[in-house]
CSV table of C-alpha atoms and ligand atoms in Angstrom, one decimal:
chain,number,residue,atom,x,y,z
P,1,MET,CA,276.0,-63.1,-23.9
P,2,GLN,CA,279.2,-61.2,-23.1
P,3,ARG,CA,282.3,-62.5,-24.9
P,4,ILE,CA,286.0,-62.2,-23.9
P,5,THR,CA,289.2,-62.6,-25.8
P,6,ILE,CA,291.6,-64.7,-23.8
P,7,ALA,CA,294.4,-65.0,-26.4
P,8,PRO,CA,294.9,-63.3,-29.7
P,9,GLY,CA,292.0,-64.4,-32.0
P,10,TYR,CA,290.5,-66.6,-29.3
P,11,GLU,CA,287.2,-65.3,-28.1
P,12,ILE,CA,284.8,-67.2,-25.9
P,13,SER,CA,281.5,-66.7,-24.2
P,14,ARG,CA,281.9,-65.6,-20.5
P,15,VAL,CA,279.5,-68.4,-19.4
P,16,ILE,CA,280.8,-71.8,-20.4
P,17,ARG,CA,278.6,-74.8,-20.4
P,18,GLY,CA,279.9,-77.6,-18.1
P,19,GLY,CA,279.9,-81.1,-19.4
P,20,TRP,CA,280.4,-83.3,-16.3
P,21,GLN,CA,276.7,-83.6,-15.8
P,22,LEU,CA,276.4,-85.7,-19.0
P,23,ALA,CA,279.0,-88.2,-17.9
P,24,GLY,CA,276.7,-90.6,-16.1
P,25,GLY,CA,276.9,-89.7,-12.4
P,26,HIS,CA,274.0,-87.2,-12.6
P,27,GLY,CA,271.2,-89.4,-14.0
P,28,ALA,CA,270.5,-91.0,-17.4
P,29,VAL,CA,271.3,-89.1,-20.5
P,30,ASP,CA,269.2,-89.1,-23.7
P,31,GLU,CA,271.8,-88.5,-26.3
P,32,ASP,CA,269.6,-86.9,-29.0
P,33,MET,CA,268.0,-84.6,-26.4
P,34,ALA,CA,271.5,-83.7,-25.0
P,35,ILE,CA,272.6,-82.7,-28.6
P,36,ASP,CA,269.4,-80.6,-29.1
P,37,ASP,CA,270.2,-78.9,-25.7
P,38,MET,CA,273.7,-78.1,-26.9
P,39,VAL,CA,272.3,-76.5,-30.1
P,40,ALA,CA,270.0,-74.4,-27.9
P,41,PHE,CA,272.9,-73.2,-25.7
P,42,ALA,CA,275.0,-72.3,-28.8
P,43,ASP,CA,272.1,-70.5,-30.5
P,44,ALA,CA,271.6,-68.5,-27.3
P,45,GLY,CA,275.2,-67.4,-27.2
P,46,ILE,CA,276.8,-69.9,-24.8
P,47,THR,CA,279.2,-71.1,-27.4
P,48,THR,CA,281.9,-72.6,-25.2
P,49,PHE,CA,281.7,-76.1,-23.9
P,50,ASP,CA,283.8,-77.7,-21.2
P,51,CYS,CA,284.4,-81.5,-21.2
P,52,ALA,CA,287.2,-84.0,-20.4
P,53,ASP,CA,288.8,-87.1,-21.7
P,54,ILE,CA,287.5,-88.8,-18.5
P,55,TYR,CA,283.9,-87.6,-18.8
P,56,THR,CA,282.5,-90.8,-20.2
P,57,GLY,CA,280.8,-90.3,-23.5
P,58,VAL,CA,280.8,-86.5,-23.3
P,59,GLU,CA,283.5,-85.8,-25.9
P,60,ASP,CA,281.6,-88.1,-28.3
P,61,LEU,CA,278.4,-86.3,-27.7
P,62,ILE,CA,280.0,-82.9,-28.3
P,63,GLY,CA,281.7,-84.3,-31.5
P,64,ARG,CA,278.2,-85.3,-32.8
P,65,PHE,CA,276.8,-81.9,-31.8
P,66,ARG,CA,279.5,-80.1,-33.7
P,67,LEU,CA,278.7,-82.0,-36.9
P,68,ARG,CA,275.0,-81.3,-36.4
P,69,TYR,CA,275.6,-77.6,-35.7
P,70,ARG,CA,277.6,-77.3,-38.9
P,71,ASP,CA,274.7,-78.9,-40.8
P,72,LEU,CA,272.1,-76.7,-39.1
P,73,ARG,CA,273.9,-73.3,-38.9
P,74,GLY,CA,276.8,-73.5,-41.3
P,75,GLN,CA,280.6,-73.3,-41.0
P,76,ALA,CA,280.8,-69.7,-39.7
P,77,ALA,CA,278.5,-70.6,-36.8
P,78,LEU,CA,280.6,-73.7,-36.1
P,79,ASP,CA,283.8,-71.6,-36.1
P,80,ARG,CA,282.4,-69.5,-33.2
P,81,LEU,CA,282.2,-72.6,-31.0
P,82,HIS,CA,285.0,-73.6,-28.7
P,83,VAL,CA,285.4,-76.9,-26.9
P,84,HIS,CA,287.7,-77.0,-23.8
P,85,THR,CA,288.6,-80.5,-23.0
P,86,LYS,CA,291.0,-81.9,-20.4
P,87,PHE,CA,293.9,-84.2,-20.4
P,88,VAL,CA,293.7,-86.3,-17.1
P,89,PRO,CA,296.3,-89.1,-17.2
P,90,ASP,CA,295.4,-91.9,-14.9
P,91,LEU,CA,297.0,-91.9,-11.5
P,92,GLY,CA,298.2,-95.4,-12.3
P,93,VAL,CA,300.4,-94.3,-15.3
P,94,LEU,CA,301.9,-91.1,-13.8
P,95,ARG,CA,305.1,-93.0,-12.7
P,96,THR,CA,305.7,-94.4,-16.2
P,97,ILE,CA,304.0,-91.9,-18.5
P,98,THR,CA,305.3,-91.7,-22.0
P,99,LYS,CA,304.9,-89.4,-25.0
P,100,ALA,CA,303.0,-92.2,-26.7
P,101,TYR,CA,300.4,-92.3,-23.9
P,102,VAL,CA,299.9,-88.5,-24.2
P,103,GLU,CA,299.6,-88.7,-28.0
P,104,ASN,CA,297.1,-91.6,-27.7
P,105,VAL,CA,294.8,-89.7,-25.3
P,106,ILE,CA,295.0,-86.4,-27.3
P,107,ASP,CA,294.4,-88.2,-30.6
P,108,THR,CA,291.4,-90.0,-29.1
P,109,SER,CA,290.0,-86.6,-28.0
P,110,ARG,CA,290.5,-85.2,-31.5
P,111,LYS,CA,288.7,-88.1,-33.0
P,112,ARG,CA,285.8,-88.0,-30.6
P,113,LEU,CA,285.3,-84.3,-30.9
P,114,ASN,CA,285.7,-84.3,-34.7
P,115,LEU,CA,288.5,-81.7,-34.4
P,116,ASP,CA,291.8,-81.8,-36.2
P,117,ARG,CA,293.2,-79.5,-33.7
P,118,LEU,CA,291.9,-79.4,-30.1
P,119,ASP,CA,290.9,-75.8,-29.1
P,120,LEU,CA,292.1,-75.9,-25.5
P,121,VAL,CA,293.5,-78.7,-23.4
P,122,GLN,CA,293.3,-78.4,-19.6
P,123,PHE,CA,296.0,-80.6,-18.1
P,124,HIS,CA,295.4,-82.2,-14.7
P,125,TRP,CA,298.0,-84.1,-12.7
P,126,TRP,CA,296.9,-86.2,-9.7
P,127,ASP,CA,300.1,-86.4,-7.7
P,128,TYR,CA,303.0,-83.9,-7.5
P,129,GLU,CA,305.2,-86.6,-5.9
P,130,MET,CA,305.3,-88.1,-9.4
P,131,PRO,CA,307.8,-85.8,-11.1
P,132,ALA,CA,306.9,-86.3,-14.8
P,133,TRP,CA,304.2,-83.5,-14.9
P,134,LEU,CA,306.6,-81.0,-16.5
P,135,ASP,CA,307.9,-83.6,-19.0
P,136,THR,CA,304.3,-84.3,-19.9
P,137,LEU,CA,303.6,-80.6,-20.5
P,138,GLY,CA,306.7,-80.6,-22.7
P,139,TRP,CA,305.1,-83.3,-24.8
P,140,LEU,CA,301.8,-81.3,-25.0
P,141,LYS,CA,303.9,-78.4,-26.3
P,142,GLU,CA,305.3,-80.7,-29.0
P,143,LEU,CA,301.8,-81.7,-30.0
P,144,GLN,CA,300.9,-78.0,-30.1
P,145,ALA,CA,303.8,-77.4,-32.5
P,146,GLU,CA,302.4,-80.2,-34.7
P,147,ASP,CA,299.0,-78.4,-34.7
P,148,ARG,CA,297.2,-81.1,-32.8
P,149,ILE,CA,296.5,-78.6,-29.9
P,150,ASP,CA,295.8,-74.9,-30.1
P,151,LYS,CA,296.0,-73.7,-26.5
P,152,ILE,CA,297.6,-75.5,-23.5
P,153,SER,CA,296.0,-74.8,-20.2
P,154,GLY,CA,295.7,-76.4,-16.8
P,155,THR,CA,293.2,-77.4,-14.2
P,156,ASN,CA,293.5,-77.7,-10.4
P,157,PHE,CA,297.2,-76.8,-10.2
P,158,ASP,CA,298.2,-74.7,-7.2
P,159,SER,CA,300.1,-71.4,-7.4
P,160,ASP,CA,303.6,-72.9,-7.0
P,161,HIS,CA,303.1,-75.4,-9.8
P,162,VAL,CA,301.5,-72.8,-12.2
P,163,ASP,CA,304.5,-70.6,-11.5
P,164,ALA,CA,306.9,-73.5,-12.3
P,165,ILE,CA,305.0,-74.3,-15.5
P,166,ILE,CA,305.3,-70.7,-16.7
P,167,ASP,CA,309.0,-70.6,-15.7
P,168,ALA,CA,309.6,-73.7,-17.8
P,169,GLY,CA,308.4,-71.8,-20.9
P,170,ILE,CA,305.1,-73.6,-21.4
P,171,PRO,CA,302.6,-71.2,-23.0
P,172,PHE,CA,299.8,-71.2,-20.5
P,173,THR,CA,296.5,-69.8,-21.6
P,174,SER,CA,294.2,-70.5,-18.7
P,175,LEU,CA,293.6,-72.3,-15.4
P,176,GLN,CA,290.3,-74.0,-14.6
P,177,LEU,CA,289.7,-74.1,-10.8
P,178,GLN,CA,287.1,-74.2,-8.1
P,179,TYR,CA,286.4,-70.6,-7.2
P,180,SER,CA,283.1,-69.6,-5.8
P,181,LEU,CA,281.4,-67.6,-3.0
P,182,LEU,CA,282.0,-70.7,-0.8
P,183,ASP,CA,285.6,-71.4,-2.0
P,184,ARG,CA,287.9,-68.4,-2.0
P,185,ARG,CA,291.2,-70.2,-1.9
P,186,PRO,CA,292.2,-68.7,-5.3
P,187,GLU,CA,292.3,-65.3,-3.6
P,188,LYS,CA,295.2,-66.3,-1.5
P,189,GLN,CA,297.7,-66.3,-4.4
P,190,MET,CA,296.3,-67.5,-7.7
P,191,VAL,CA,294.4,-64.3,-8.7
P,192,THR,CA,297.6,-62.3,-8.3
P,193,LEU,CA,299.6,-64.9,-10.3
P,194,ALA,CA,297.0,-64.8,-13.1
P,195,LYS,CA,297.3,-61.1,-13.3
P,196,ARG,CA,301.1,-61.2,-13.3
P,197,HIS,CA,301.3,-63.8,-16.0
P,198,ASP,CA,298.2,-62.9,-17.9
P,199,PHE,CA,296.4,-66.2,-18.0
P,200,ALA,CA,292.6,-66.5,-17.8
P,201,LEU,CA,290.8,-68.1,-14.8
P,202,PHE,CA,287.7,-70.3,-15.6
P,203,CYS,CA,285.7,-71.0,-12.4
P,204,TYR,CA,283.8,-74.1,-11.7
P,205,GLY,CA,281.5,-74.7,-8.7
P,206,THR,CA,280.0,-71.2,-8.8
P,207,VAL,CA,276.6,-72.7,-8.0
P,208,ALA,CA,278.1,-75.5,-5.9
P,209,GLY,CA,276.4,-78.3,-7.8
P,210,GLY,CA,273.0,-76.6,-7.4
P,211,PHE,CA,273.3,-75.9,-3.7
P,212,LEU,CA,273.7,-72.2,-4.4
P,213,SER,CA,270.1,-71.9,-5.7
P,214,ASP,CA,266.6,-71.3,-4.6
P,215,ARG,CA,266.0,-75.0,-4.4
P,216,TRP,CA,267.9,-75.2,-1.1
P,217,LEU,CA,266.7,-72.0,0.5
P,218,GLY,CA,265.1,-72.8,3.9
P,219,LYS,CA,265.6,-76.5,3.4
P,220,PRO,CA,266.8,-78.8,6.2
P,221,GLU,CA,270.4,-80.1,6.0
P,222,PRO,CA,270.4,-83.1,3.6
P,223,GLU,CA,271.8,-86.4,4.7
P,224,HIS,CA,274.2,-88.7,2.7
P,225,PRO,CA,273.9,-90.2,0.2
P,226,LEU,CA,273.1,-87.1,-1.8
P,227,GLU,CA,271.5,-87.1,-5.2
P,228,ASN,CA,274.6,-86.9,-7.3
P,229,ARG,CA,278.4,-86.5,-7.2
P,230,SER,CA,278.5,-82.7,-7.5
P,231,LEU,CA,276.3,-82.3,-4.4
P,232,THR,CA,278.5,-84.8,-2.5
P,233,LYS,CA,281.6,-82.8,-3.4
P,234,TYR,CA,280.2,-79.3,-2.6
P,235,LYS,CA,278.5,-80.4,0.7
P,236,LEU,CA,282.0,-81.1,2.0
P,237,ILE,CA,282.9,-77.5,1.2
P,238,ILE,CA,279.8,-76.2,2.9
P,239,ASP,CA,280.7,-78.3,6.0
P,240,ASP,CA,284.3,-76.9,6.0
P,241,LEU,CA,283.1,-73.4,5.6
P,242,GLY,CA,281.0,-73.4,8.7
P,243,GLY,CA,278.0,-75.6,8.2
P,244,TRP,CA,274.4,-75.5,7.1
P,245,GLU,CA,273.2,-72.6,9.3
P,246,LEU,CA,275.9,-70.3,7.8
P,247,PHE,CA,275.1,-71.5,4.4
P,248,GLN,CA,271.4,-70.8,4.9
P,249,ALA,CA,272.3,-67.2,6.0
P,250,LEU,CA,274.2,-66.8,2.7
P,251,LEU,CA,271.3,-68.1,0.7
P,252,SER,CA,268.9,-65.7,2.4
P,253,ALA,CA,271.3,-62.8,1.6
P,254,LEU,CA,271.5,-63.9,-2.0
P,255,ARG,CA,267.7,-64.2,-2.2
P,256,LYS,CA,267.3,-60.5,-1.2
P,257,ILE,CA,269.8,-59.5,-3.8
P,258,ALA,CA,268.1,-61.6,-6.4
P,259,ASP,CA,264.8,-59.9,-5.6
P,260,ARG,CA,266.4,-56.5,-6.3
P,261,HIS,CA,267.6,-57.8,-9.7
P,262,SER,CA,264.4,-59.8,-10.5
P,263,THR,CA,266.4,-63.0,-10.8
P,264,ASP,CA,267.3,-66.2,-8.9
P,265,ILE,CA,270.0,-67.1,-6.4
P,266,ALA,CA,272.1,-69.2,-8.7
P,267,THR,CA,272.4,-66.3,-11.2
P,268,ILE,CA,273.6,-63.9,-8.5
P,269,ALA,CA,276.1,-66.5,-7.2
P,270,SER,CA,277.7,-66.9,-10.6
P,271,ALA,CA,277.4,-63.2,-11.5
P,272,ALA,CA,279.3,-62.3,-8.3
P,273,MET,CA,282.2,-64.5,-9.5
P,274,LEU,CA,282.1,-63.2,-13.1
P,275,ARG,CA,282.9,-59.7,-11.8
P,276,LYS,CA,285.9,-60.8,-9.7
P,277,PRO,CA,289.3,-59.6,-10.9
P,278,GLY,CA,291.0,-62.1,-13.2
P,279,VAL,CA,287.9,-64.2,-13.8
P,280,SER,CA,287.3,-64.6,-17.5
P,281,ALA,CA,284.5,-67.0,-17.4
P,282,VAL,CA,282.3,-69.2,-15.2
P,283,ILE,CA,281.6,-72.8,-16.1
P,284,VAL,CA,278.1,-73.8,-15.1
P,285,GLY,CA,277.1,-77.5,-15.3
P,286,ALA,CA,273.9,-78.4,-17.0
P,287,ARG,CA,272.1,-81.7,-17.2
P,288,ASN,CA,269.7,-80.2,-19.7
P,289,ARG,CA,268.4,-76.8,-20.8
P,290,GLU,CA,266.3,-76.2,-17.8
P,291,HIS,CA,268.5,-73.4,-16.4
P,292,LEU,CA,269.6,-72.0,-19.8
P,293,GLY,CA,267.6,-68.8,-19.3
P,294,ALA,CA,269.1,-68.2,-15.9
P,295,ASN,CA,272.6,-69.0,-17.1
P,296,LEU,CA,272.2,-66.5,-19.9
P,297,ALA,CA,271.3,-63.8,-17.4
P,298,ILE,CA,274.6,-64.3,-15.4
P,299,ALA,CA,276.6,-62.0,-17.6
P,300,SER,CA,274.0,-59.2,-17.6
P,301,VAL,CA,273.3,-58.8,-13.9
P,302,GLU,CA,275.1,-55.7,-12.6
P,303,LEU,CA,275.8,-56.1,-8.9
P,304,SER,CA,276.3,-53.0,-6.9
P,305,ALA,CA,278.9,-52.4,-4.1
P,306,ALA,CA,276.0,-52.7,-1.6
P,307,ASP,CA,275.0,-56.1,-3.1
P,308,LEU,CA,278.6,-57.4,-2.7
P,309,ALA,CA,278.9,-56.0,0.8
P,310,GLU,CA,275.8,-58.0,1.8
P,311,ILE,CA,277.3,-61.2,0.4
P,312,ASP,CA,280.5,-60.5,2.4
P,313,ALA,CA,278.5,-59.8,5.6
P,314,ALA,CA,276.7,-63.1,5.3
P,315,LEU,CA,280.0,-64.9,5.1
P,316,VAL,CA,281.5,-63.2,8.2
P,317,GLY,CA,282.4,-66.0,10.6
P,318,SER,CA,283.0,-68.5,7.9
P,319,ALA,CA,286.2,-70.6,8.1
P,320,GLU,CA,289.0,-70.1,5.6
P,321,LEU,CA,289.4,-73.3,3.6
P,322,GLU,CA,292.8,-74.9,4.0
P,323,GLY,CA,295.6,-74.5,1.6
P,324,ASP,CA,295.9,-73.3,-1.9
P,325,VAL,CA,293.9,-74.3,-5.0
P,326,TYR,CA,293.0,-78.0,-4.8
P,327,THR,CA,295.2,-78.7,-1.7
P,328,LEU,CA,292.4,-80.3,0.2
P,329,GLU,CA,291.4,-82.4,-2.7
P,330,ARG,CA,295.0,-83.7,-3.3
P,331,ASP,CA,294.9,-85.7,-0.1
P,332,ARG,CA,293.5,-88.9,-1.6
P,333,ALA,CA,292.8,-90.4,1.7
P,334,GLY,CA,291.1,-87.3,3.0
P,335,ARG,CA,287.4,-86.4,2.9
P,336,HIS,CA,287.6,-84.5,-0.3
P,337,GLY,CA,290.1,-86.7,-2.2
P,338,SER,CA,288.5,-90.1,-1.3
P,339,ILE,CA,285.3,-89.4,-3.2
P,340,MET,CA,287.2,-89.0,-6.6
P,341,LYS,CA,287.9,-91.5,-9.3
P,342,TYR,CA,291.5,-91.7,-10.3
P,343,ASN,CA,291.8,-94.1,-13.3
P,344,LEU,CA,289.0,-93.2,-15.7
P,345,ASN,CA,291.2,-93.1,-18.8
P,346,LYS,CA,291.7,-96.8,-18.4
P,347,GLY,CA,288.0,-97.2,-18.0
P,348,GLU,CA,288.2,-98.4,-14.4
Y,1,NAP,N1,288.4,-79.4,-13.4
Y,1,NAP,C1,287.7,-80.0,-12.5
Y,1,NAP,O1,288.3,-80.7,-11.6
Y,1,NAP,C2,286.2,-79.9,-12.5
Y,1,NAP,C3,285.5,-80.2,-11.3
Y,1,NAP,C4,284.2,-80.0,-11.3
Y,1,NAP,C5,283.5,-79.4,-12.4
Y,1,NAP,N2,284.2,-79.1,-13.5
Y,1,NAP,C6,283.6,-78.5,-14.7
Y,1,NAP,O2,282.8,-77.4,-14.3
Y,1,NAP,C7,281.4,-77.7,-14.6
Y,1,NAP,C8,280.5,-77.1,-13.5
Y,1,NAP,O3,280.9,-77.5,-12.2
Y,1,NAP,P1,280.1,-78.6,-11.4
Y,1,NAP,O4,280.0,-79.8,-12.1
Y,1,NAP,O5,280.8,-78.7,-10.1
Y,1,NAP,O6,278.6,-78.1,-11.2
Y,1,NAP,P2,277.9,-76.7,-10.9
Y,1,NAP,O7,278.0,-75.8,-12.1
Y,1,NAP,O8,278.5,-76.2,-9.6
Y,1,NAP,O9,276.4,-77.1,-10.7
Y,1,NAP,C9,275.6,-77.5,-11.8
Y,1,NAP,C10,274.3,-77.9,-11.4
Y,1,NAP,O10,273.7,-76.8,-10.7
Y,1,NAP,C11,272.3,-76.7,-11.0
Y,1,NAP,N3,272.1,-75.3,-11.6
Y,1,NAP,C12,272.8,-74.7,-12.6
Y,1,NAP,N4,272.2,-73.5,-12.9
Y,1,NAP,C13,271.2,-73.4,-12.0
Y,1,NAP,C14,270.2,-72.4,-11.8
Y,1,NAP,N5,270.3,-71.2,-12.5
Y,1,NAP,N6,269.3,-72.5,-10.9
Y,1,NAP,C15,269.3,-73.7,-10.2
Y,1,NAP,N7,270.1,-74.7,-10.3
Y,1,NAP,C16,271.1,-74.5,-11.2
Y,1,NAP,C17,272.0,-77.8,-11.9
Y,1,NAP,O11,271.5,-78.9,-11.2
Y,1,NAP,P3,270.1,-79.6,-11.6
Y,1,NAP,O12,270.2,-79.9,-13.0
Y,1,NAP,O13,270.0,-80.7,-10.7
Y,1,NAP,O14,269.0,-78.5,-11.4
Y,1,NAP,C18,273.3,-78.1,-12.5
Y,1,NAP,O15,273.4,-79.4,-13.0
Y,1,NAP,C19,281.3,-79.2,-14.8
Y,1,NAP,O16,280.2,-79.6,-15.6
Y,1,NAP,C20,282.6,-79.5,-15.4
Y,1,NAP,O17,282.6,-79.2,-16.8
Y,1,NAP,C21,285.6,-79.3,-13.5
């Protein structure tokens, strides 16, 4: 597995294991098996784990996994692991958020993860109309100074807001964002901004919840309700991009490329993103270890210029998704925003 240094002394695997799939909306979770799976990922070289304060039960699971990994493989192996969590204050508190609220959530994550100092905290803010987002980042910076947080990062901020965060003197290590063959909104501005300010991009959605895989090649368009929340989310993106026929043409093109590299569609879809300028890592969600082998191959597939041209050709005629990073999703009444849950820190 390729590794990359995103800040001095901070080296991660270029494929990050996503944790949302263990939060309950993707089928039942057997906790012991989930921990065994994490050991298998870490042993294989995928040593970076993404989770969130609002992914129910997942920080606890990763915390238990960390203790188990230390017992099994020793302190040096544990030290190679990184856990990237998120700080997602409830929509309901944004108007009145206080430092005490921030401290409470961060300390809860530290406790659950069995970490004195959180490795990397990705801050999310639901509503720019609520002005305290910059104050909140200031409090995160204070917690960083107290060694409760190592790296401060963001998720789902658009280019103007990332610019403002950096202007305000917040040390900004990375941005986690949706960036995939289907969603190229980051190419409008964010990729350039990341280069200018030297922060890392971590992409989610590179396999579109599993849509970008052999499983969907040649299949009829599915009807709602879909099997899980990821598929519901990414089907909207497919619809906006141009619909099922265009998506099937993309899958066919990816299958041909996968044949040439003796691999599968999902691996090609993530590999194509990993070689994009500014992209440090792809975050691939996993319910279990079924796709571990394929996920390991992502970093070693070497796509040619011809491969990439074939992907571009399959996307000719696709629509440009509206707005900057996460603009569509910020409209809470809209198709993308209305499927989300906004107050999970309160347990609603
Ligand atoms: N910051 C945010 O707002 C945000 C939003 C979304 C996600 N994320 C993070 O990013 C992670 C990944 O994004 P995502 O949840 O949208 O999911 P994703 O990575 O787009 O899709 C994951 C699913 O794709 C399927 N899959 C993965 N590898 C495959 C392969 N090689 N072949 C076939 N199918 C494969 C699996 O489904 P099956 O198990 O059903 O086969 C897997 O559960 C999440 O876990 C989370 O940590 C963050």
